[in-house]
PDB file of C-alpha atoms in Angstrom:
ATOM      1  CA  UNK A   1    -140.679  93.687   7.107  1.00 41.00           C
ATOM      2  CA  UNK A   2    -142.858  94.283   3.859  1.00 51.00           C
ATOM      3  CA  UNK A   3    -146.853  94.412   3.907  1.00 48.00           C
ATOM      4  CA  UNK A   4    -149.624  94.510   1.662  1.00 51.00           C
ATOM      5  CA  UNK A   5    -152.545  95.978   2.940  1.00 45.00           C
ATOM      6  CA  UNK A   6    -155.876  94.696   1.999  1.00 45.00           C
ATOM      7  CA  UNK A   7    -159.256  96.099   2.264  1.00 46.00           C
ATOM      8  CA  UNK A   8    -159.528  94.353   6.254  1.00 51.00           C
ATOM      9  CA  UNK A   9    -156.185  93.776   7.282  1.00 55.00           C
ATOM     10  CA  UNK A  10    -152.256  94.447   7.186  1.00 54.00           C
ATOM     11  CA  UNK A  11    -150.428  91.258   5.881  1.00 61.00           C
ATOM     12  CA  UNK A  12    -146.757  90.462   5.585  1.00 73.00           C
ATOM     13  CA  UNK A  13    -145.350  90.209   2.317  1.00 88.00           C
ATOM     14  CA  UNK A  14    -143.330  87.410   1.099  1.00 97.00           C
ATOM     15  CA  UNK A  15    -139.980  88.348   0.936  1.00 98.00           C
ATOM     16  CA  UNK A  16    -138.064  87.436  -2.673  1.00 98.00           C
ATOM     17  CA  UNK A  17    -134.776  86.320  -1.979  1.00 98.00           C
ATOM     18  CA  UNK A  18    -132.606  86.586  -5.108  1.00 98.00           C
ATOM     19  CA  UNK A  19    -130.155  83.398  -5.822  1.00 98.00           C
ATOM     20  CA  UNK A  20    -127.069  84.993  -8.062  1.00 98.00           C
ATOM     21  CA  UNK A  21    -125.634  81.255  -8.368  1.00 97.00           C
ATOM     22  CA  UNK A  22    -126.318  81.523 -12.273  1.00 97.00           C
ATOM     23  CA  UNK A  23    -124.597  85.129 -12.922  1.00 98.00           C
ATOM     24  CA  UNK A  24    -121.802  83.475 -11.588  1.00 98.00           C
ATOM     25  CA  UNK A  25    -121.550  80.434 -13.718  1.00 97.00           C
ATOM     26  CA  UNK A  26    -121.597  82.783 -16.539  1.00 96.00           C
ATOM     27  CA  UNK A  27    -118.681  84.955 -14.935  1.00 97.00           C
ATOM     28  CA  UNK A  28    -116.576  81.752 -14.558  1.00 97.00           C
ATOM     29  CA  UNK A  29    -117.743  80.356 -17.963  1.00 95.00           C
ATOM     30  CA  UNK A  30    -115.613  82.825 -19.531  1.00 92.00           C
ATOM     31  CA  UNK A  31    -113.112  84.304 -16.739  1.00 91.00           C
ATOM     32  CA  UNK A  32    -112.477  87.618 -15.844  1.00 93.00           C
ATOM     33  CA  UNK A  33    -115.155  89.237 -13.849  1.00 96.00           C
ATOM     34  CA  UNK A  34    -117.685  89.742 -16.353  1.00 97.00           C
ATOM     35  CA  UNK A  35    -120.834  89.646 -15.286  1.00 97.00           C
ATOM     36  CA  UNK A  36    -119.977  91.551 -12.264  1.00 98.00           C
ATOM     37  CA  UNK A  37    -121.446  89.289  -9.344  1.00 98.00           C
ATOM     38  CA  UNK A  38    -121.150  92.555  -6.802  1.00 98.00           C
ATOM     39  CA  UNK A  39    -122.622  94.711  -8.864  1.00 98.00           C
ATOM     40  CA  UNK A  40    -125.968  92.489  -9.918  1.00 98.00           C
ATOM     41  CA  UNK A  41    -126.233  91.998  -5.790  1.00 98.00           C
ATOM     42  CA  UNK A  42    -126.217  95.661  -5.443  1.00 98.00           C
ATOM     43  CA  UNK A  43    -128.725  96.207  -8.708  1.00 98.00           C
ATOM     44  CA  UNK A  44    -130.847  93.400  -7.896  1.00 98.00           C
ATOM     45  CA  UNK A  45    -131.456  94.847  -4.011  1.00 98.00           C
ATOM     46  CA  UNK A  46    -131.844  98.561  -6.154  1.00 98.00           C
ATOM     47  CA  UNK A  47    -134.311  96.561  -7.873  1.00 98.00           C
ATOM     48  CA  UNK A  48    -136.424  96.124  -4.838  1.00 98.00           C
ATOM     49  CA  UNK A  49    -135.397  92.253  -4.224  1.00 98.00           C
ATOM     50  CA  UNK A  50    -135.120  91.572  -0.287  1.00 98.00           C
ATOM     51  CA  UNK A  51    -132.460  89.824  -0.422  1.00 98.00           C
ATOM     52  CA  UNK A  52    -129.637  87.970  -2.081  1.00 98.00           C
ATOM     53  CA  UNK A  53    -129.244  83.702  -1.789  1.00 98.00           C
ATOM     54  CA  UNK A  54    -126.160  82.173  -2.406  1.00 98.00           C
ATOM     55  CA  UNK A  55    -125.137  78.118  -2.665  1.00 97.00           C
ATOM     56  CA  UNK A  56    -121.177  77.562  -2.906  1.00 96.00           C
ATOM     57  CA  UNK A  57    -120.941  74.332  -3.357  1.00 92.00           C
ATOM     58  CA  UNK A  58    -116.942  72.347  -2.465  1.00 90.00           C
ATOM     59  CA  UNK A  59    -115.705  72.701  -6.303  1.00 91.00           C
ATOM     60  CA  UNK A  60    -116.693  76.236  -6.224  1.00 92.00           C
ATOM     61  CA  UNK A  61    -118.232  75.902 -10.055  1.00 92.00           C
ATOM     62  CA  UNK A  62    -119.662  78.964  -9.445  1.00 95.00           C
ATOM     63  CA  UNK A  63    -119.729  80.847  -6.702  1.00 97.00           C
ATOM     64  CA  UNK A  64    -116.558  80.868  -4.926  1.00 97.00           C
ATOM     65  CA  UNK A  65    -115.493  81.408  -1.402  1.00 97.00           C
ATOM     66  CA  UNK A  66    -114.412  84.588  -1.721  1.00 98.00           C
ATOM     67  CA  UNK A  67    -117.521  85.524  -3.686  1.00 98.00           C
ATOM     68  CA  UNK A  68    -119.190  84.975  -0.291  1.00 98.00           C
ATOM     69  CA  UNK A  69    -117.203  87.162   1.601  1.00 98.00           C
ATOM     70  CA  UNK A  70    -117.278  90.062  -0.412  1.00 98.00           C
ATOM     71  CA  UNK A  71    -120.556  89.830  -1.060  1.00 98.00           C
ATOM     72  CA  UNK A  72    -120.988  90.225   3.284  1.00 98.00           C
ATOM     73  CA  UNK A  73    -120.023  93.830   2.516  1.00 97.00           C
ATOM     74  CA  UNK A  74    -122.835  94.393  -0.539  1.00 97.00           C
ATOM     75  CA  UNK A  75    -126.068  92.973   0.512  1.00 98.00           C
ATOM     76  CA  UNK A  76    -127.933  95.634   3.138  1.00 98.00           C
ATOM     77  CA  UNK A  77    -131.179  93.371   2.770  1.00 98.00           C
ATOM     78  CA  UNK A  78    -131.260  90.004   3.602  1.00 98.00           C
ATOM     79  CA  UNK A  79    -128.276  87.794   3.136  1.00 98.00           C
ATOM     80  CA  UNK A  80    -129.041  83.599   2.651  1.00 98.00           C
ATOM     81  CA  UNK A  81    -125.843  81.139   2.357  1.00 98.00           C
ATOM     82  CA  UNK A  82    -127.105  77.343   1.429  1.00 97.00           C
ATOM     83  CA  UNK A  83    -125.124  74.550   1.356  1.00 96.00           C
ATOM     84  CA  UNK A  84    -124.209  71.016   2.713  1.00 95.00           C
ATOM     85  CA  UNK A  85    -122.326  71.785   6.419  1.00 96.00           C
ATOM     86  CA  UNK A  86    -119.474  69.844   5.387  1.00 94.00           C
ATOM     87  CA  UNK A  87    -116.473  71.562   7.568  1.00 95.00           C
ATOM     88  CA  UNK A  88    -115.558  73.958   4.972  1.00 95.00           C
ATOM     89  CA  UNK A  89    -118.985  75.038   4.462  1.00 96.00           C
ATOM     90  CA  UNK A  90    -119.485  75.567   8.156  1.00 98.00           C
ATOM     91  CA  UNK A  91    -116.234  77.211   8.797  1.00 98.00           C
ATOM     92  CA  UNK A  92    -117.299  79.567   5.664  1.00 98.00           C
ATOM     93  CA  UNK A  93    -120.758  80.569   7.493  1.00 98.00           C
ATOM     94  CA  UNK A  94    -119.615  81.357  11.035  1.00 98.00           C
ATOM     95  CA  UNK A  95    -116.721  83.516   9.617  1.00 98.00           C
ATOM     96  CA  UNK A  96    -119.382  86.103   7.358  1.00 98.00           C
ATOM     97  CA  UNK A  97    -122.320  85.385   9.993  1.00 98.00           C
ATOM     98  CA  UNK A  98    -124.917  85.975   6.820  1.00 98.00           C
ATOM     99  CA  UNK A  99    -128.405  86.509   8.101  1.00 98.00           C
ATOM    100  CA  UNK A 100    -129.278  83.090   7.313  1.00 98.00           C
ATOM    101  CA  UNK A 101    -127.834  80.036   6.584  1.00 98.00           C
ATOM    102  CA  UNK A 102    -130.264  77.287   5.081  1.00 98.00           C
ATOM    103  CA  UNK A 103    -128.930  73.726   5.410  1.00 98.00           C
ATOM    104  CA  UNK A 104    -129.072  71.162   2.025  1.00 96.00           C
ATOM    105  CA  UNK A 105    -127.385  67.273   1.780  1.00 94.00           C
ATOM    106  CA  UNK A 106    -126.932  68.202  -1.913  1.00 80.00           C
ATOM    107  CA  UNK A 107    -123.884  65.977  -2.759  1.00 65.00           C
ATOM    108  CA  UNK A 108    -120.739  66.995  -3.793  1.00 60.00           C
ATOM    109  CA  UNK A 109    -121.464  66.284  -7.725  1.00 59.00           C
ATOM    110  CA  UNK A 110    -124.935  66.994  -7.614  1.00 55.00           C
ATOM    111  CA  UNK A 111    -125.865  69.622 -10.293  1.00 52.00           C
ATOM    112  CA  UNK A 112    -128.477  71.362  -8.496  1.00 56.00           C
ATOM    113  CA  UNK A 113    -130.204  70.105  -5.140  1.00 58.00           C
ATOM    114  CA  UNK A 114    -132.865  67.012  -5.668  1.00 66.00           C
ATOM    115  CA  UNK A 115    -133.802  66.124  -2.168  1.00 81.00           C
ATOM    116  CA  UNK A 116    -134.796  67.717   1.284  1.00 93.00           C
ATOM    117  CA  UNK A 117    -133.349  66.621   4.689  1.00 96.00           C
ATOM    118  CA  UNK A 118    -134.031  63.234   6.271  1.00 96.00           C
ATOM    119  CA  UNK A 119    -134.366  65.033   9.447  1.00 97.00           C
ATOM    120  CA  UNK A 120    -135.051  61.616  11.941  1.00 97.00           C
ATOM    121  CA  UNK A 121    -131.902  60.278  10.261  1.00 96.00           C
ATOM    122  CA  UNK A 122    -129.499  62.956  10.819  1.00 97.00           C
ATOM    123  CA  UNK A 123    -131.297  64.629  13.789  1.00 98.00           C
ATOM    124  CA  UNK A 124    -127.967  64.869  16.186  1.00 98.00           C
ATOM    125  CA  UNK A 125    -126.034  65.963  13.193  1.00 97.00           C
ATOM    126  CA  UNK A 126    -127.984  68.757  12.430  1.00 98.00           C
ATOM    127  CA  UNK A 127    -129.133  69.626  16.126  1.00 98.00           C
ATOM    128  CA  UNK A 128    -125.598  70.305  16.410  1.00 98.00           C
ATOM    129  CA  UNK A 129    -124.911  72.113  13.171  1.00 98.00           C
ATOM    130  CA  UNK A 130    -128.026  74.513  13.543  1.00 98.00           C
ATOM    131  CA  UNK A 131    -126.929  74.801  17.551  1.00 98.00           C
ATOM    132  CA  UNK A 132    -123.331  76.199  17.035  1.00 98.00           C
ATOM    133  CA  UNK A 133    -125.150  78.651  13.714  1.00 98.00           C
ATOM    134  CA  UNK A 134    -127.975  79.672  16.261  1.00 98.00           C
ATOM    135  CA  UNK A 135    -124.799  80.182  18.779  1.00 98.00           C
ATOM    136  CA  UNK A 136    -123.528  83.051  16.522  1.00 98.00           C
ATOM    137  CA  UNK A 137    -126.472  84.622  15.867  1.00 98.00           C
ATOM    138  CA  UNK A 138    -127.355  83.133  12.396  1.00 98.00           C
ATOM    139  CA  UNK A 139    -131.036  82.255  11.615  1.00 98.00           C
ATOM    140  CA  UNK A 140    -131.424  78.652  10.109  1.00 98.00           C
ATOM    141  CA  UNK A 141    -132.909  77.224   7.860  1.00 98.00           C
ATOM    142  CA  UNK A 142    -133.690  73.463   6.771  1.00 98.00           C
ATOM    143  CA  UNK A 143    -134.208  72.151   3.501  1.00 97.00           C
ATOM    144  CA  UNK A 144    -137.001  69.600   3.560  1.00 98.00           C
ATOM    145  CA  UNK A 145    -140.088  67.521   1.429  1.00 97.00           C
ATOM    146  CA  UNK A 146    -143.053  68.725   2.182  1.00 97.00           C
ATOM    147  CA  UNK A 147    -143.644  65.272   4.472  1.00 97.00           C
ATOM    148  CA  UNK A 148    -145.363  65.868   7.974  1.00 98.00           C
ATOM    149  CA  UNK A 149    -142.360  63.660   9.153  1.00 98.00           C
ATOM    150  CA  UNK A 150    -139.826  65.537   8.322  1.00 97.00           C
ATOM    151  CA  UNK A 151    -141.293  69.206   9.179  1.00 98.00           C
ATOM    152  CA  UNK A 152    -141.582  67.483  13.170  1.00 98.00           C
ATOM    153  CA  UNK A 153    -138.029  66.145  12.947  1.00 98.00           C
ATOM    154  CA  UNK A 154    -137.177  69.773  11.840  1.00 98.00           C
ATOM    155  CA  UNK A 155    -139.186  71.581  14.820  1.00 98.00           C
ATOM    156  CA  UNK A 156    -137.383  68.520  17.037  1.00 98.00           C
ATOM    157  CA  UNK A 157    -134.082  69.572  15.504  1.00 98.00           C
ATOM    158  CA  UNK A 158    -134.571  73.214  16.792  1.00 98.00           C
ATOM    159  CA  UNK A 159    -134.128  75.050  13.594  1.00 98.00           C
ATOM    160  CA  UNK A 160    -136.233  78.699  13.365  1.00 98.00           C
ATOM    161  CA  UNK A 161    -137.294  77.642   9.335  1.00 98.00           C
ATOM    162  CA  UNK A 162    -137.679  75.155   7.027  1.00 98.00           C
ATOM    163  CA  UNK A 163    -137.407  75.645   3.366  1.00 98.00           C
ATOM    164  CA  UNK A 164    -140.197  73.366   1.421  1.00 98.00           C
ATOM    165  CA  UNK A 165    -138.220  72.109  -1.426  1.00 97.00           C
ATOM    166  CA  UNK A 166    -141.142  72.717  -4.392  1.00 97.00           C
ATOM    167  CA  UNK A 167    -139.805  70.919  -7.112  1.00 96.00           C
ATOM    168  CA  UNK A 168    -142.402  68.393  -6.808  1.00 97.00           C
ATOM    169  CA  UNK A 169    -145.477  71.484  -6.803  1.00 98.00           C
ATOM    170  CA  UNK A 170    -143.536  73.183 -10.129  1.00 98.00           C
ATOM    171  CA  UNK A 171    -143.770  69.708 -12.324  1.00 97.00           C
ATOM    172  CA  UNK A 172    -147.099  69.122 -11.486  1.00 98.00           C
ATOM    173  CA  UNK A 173    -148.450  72.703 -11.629  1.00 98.00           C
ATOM    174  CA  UNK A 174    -146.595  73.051 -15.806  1.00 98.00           C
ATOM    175  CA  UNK A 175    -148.663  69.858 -16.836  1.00 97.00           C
ATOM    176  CA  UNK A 176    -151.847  71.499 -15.212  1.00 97.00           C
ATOM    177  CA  UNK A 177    -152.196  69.483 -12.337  1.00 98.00           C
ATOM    178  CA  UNK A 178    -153.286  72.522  -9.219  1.00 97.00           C
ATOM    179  CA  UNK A 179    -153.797  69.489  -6.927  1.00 98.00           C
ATOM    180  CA  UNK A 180    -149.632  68.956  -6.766  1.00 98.00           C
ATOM    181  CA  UNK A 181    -149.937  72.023  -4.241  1.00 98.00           C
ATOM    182  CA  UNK A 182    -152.047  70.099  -1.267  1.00 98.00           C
ATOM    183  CA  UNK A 183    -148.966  68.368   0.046  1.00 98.00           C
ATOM    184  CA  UNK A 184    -147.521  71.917   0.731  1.00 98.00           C
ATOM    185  CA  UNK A 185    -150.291  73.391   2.285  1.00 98.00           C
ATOM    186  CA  UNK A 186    -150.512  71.061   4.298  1.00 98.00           C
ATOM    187  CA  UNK A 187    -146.877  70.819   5.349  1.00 98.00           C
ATOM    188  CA  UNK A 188    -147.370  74.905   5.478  1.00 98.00           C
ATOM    189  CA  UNK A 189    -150.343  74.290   8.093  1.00 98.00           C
ATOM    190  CA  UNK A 190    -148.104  71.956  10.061  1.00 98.00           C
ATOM    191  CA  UNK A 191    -145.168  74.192  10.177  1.00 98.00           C
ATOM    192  CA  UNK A 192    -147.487  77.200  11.144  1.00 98.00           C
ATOM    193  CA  UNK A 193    -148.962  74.836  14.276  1.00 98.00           C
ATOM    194  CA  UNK A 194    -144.993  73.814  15.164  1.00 98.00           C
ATOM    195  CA  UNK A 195    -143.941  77.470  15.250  1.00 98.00           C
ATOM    196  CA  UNK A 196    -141.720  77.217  12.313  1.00 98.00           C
ATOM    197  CA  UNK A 197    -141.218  80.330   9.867  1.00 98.00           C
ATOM    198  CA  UNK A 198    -141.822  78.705   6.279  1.00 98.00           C
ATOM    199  CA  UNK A 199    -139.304  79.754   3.159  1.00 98.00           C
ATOM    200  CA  UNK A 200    -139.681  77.634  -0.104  1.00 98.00           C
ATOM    201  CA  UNK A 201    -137.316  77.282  -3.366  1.00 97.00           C
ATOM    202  CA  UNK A 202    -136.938  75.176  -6.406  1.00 95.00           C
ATOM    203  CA  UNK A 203    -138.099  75.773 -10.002  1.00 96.00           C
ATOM    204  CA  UNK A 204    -140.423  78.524  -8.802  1.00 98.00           C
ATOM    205  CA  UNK A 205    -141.075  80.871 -11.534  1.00 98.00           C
ATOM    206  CA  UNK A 206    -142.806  83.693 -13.052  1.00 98.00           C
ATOM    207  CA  UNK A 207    -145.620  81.020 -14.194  1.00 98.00           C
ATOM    208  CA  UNK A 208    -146.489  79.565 -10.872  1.00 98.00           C
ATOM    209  CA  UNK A 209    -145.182  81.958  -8.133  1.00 98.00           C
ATOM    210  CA  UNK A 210    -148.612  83.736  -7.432  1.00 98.00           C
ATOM    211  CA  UNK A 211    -150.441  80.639  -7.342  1.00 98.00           C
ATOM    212  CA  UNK A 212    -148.022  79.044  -4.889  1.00 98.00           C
ATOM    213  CA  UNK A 213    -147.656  82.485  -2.991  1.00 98.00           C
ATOM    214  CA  UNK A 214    -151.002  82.927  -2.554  1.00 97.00           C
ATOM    215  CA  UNK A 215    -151.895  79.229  -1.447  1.00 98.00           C
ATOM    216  CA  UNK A 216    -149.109  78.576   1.055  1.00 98.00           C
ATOM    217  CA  UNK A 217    -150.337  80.222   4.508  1.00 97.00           C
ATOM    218  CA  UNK A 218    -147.720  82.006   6.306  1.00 97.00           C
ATOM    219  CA  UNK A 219    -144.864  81.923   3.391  1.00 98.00           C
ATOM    220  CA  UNK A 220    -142.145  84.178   4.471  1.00 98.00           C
ATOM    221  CA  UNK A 221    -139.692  83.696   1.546  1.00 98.00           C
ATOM    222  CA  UNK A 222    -139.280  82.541  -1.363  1.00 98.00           C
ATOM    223  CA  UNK A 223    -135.644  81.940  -3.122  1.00 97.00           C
ATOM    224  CA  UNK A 224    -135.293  81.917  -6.986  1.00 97.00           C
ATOM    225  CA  UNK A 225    -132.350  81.593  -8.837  1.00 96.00           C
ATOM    226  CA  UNK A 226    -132.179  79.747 -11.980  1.00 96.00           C
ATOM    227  CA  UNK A 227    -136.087  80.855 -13.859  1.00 97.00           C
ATOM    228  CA  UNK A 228    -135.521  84.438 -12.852  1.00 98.00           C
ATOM    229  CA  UNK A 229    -132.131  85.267 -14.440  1.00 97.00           C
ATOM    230  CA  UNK A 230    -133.158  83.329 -17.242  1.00 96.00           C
ATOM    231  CA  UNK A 231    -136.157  84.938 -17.617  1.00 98.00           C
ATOM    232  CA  UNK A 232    -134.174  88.267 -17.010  1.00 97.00           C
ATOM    233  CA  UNK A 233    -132.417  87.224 -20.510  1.00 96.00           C
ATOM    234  CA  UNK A 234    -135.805  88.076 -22.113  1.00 96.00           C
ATOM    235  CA  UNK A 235    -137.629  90.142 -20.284  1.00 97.00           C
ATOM    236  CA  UNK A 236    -134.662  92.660 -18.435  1.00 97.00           C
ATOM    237  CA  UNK A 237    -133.122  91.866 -14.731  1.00 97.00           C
ATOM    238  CA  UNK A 238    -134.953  95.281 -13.041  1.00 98.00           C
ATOM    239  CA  UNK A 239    -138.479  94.396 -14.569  1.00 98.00           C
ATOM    240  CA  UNK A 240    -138.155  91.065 -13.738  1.00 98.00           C
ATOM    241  CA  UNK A 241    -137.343  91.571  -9.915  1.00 97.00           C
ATOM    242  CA  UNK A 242    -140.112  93.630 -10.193  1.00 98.00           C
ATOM    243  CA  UNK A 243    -143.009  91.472 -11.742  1.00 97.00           C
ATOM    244  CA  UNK A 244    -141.997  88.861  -8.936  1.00 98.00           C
ATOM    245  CA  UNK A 245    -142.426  91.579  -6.299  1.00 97.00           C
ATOM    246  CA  UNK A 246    -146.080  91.936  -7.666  1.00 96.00           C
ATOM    247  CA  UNK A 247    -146.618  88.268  -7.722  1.00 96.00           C
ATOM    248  CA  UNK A 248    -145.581  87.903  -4.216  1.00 95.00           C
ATOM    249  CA  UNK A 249    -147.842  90.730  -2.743  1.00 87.00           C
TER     250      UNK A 249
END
């Protein structure tokens, strides 16, 4: 666990959670193994991230299957599998036993994930899904809007976390609009009252992280993939890992 200590009180940091999705879709752009997907796990955690996300997705576009079993021997931190538990998926999980699997109905051809759970429509699916995960000692984790509906379905559902899918707060915050937060807080009170740990992820960056960080009440993690490597482009991978650690505290 991670703390920042204030002038009254101890309070626990929110972890940052490294996706490495994008490093390899530039790998497999070219072929070969270059960028080295082990190594920028192992450099990133160096780095001071907390721990390192990954989202194989069926057509394995970029990260593959195998990437997420090697990488079971490389991250000492925290290690986060997403995906849609489509058989293969599932079968994947329960073989590496990651610390944390975090459930998304991203479709097969969907480019990145656009939508959270419907968690009243699929609540015996995923009761059993996160029961046989929670049965081999793997945290979960489901994706949802921040909608008081679905964070109740989750807690119904059993899961230990939900992850507040922020695209939503990230448009509205880059055209100036601070109000586009209130639906999370919210949501984030909710969750709090329901017992659920909170995680969040989607177009969180270097621009909006603190103010979303340091709004959100009892934010345990946050998962970044695609604005941090690309910021890493400009700015350098280590100092990058680095200025979100000092957002986050």
């Amino acid at each position: 666990m991670y703390f920042c200590i204030s002038s009254s009180k101890i309070i626990p940091m929110t972890k940052l959670s490294v996706n490495i999705n994008k490093i390899a879709t530039l790998r497999n752009a070219r072929g070969g193994n270059v960028p080295d997907l082990l190594k920028v796990a192992v450099d990133i955690q160096k780095f001071g991230g907390q721990g390192i996300t990954i989202h194989p997705r069926p057509d394995e576009r970029h990260i593959r299957y195998q990437d997420a079993r090697d990488l079971k021997s490389i991250v000492y931190t925290e290690y986060n599998i997403e995906g849609n538990p489509e058989k293969s998926f599932v079968d994947l999980v329960l073989e590496i036993k990651p610390t944390q699997v975090t459930l998304v109905p991203d479709a097969i051809d969907a480019i990145t994930s656009n939508a959270g759970w419907d968690t009243i429509k699929y609540k015996d699916f995923l009761t059993e899904i996160v029961q046989e995960f929670q049965r081999n000692g793997i945290r979960t984790s489901i994706f949802v809007d921040p909608v008081f509906d679905m964070i109740e379905g989750a807690k119904i559902i059993g899961t230990e976390r939900i992850e507040l899918y922020t695209e939503a707060f990230a448009h509205e915050f880059s055209i100036g609009n601070k109000n586009g937060i209130d639906p999370y807080v919210k949501s984030s009170i909710l969750a709090n009252e329901l017992g659920l740990g909170i995680n969040a992820g989607h177009d969180l960056s270097l621009d909006n992280i603190q103010f979303f960080n340091q709004n959100i009440p009892g934010l345990l993690e946050v998962s970044i993939g695609h604005a941090l490597i690309s910021e890493a482009i400009y700015l350098g991978l280590d100092n990058v890992v680095n200025m979100y650690l000092q957002k986050l505290k």
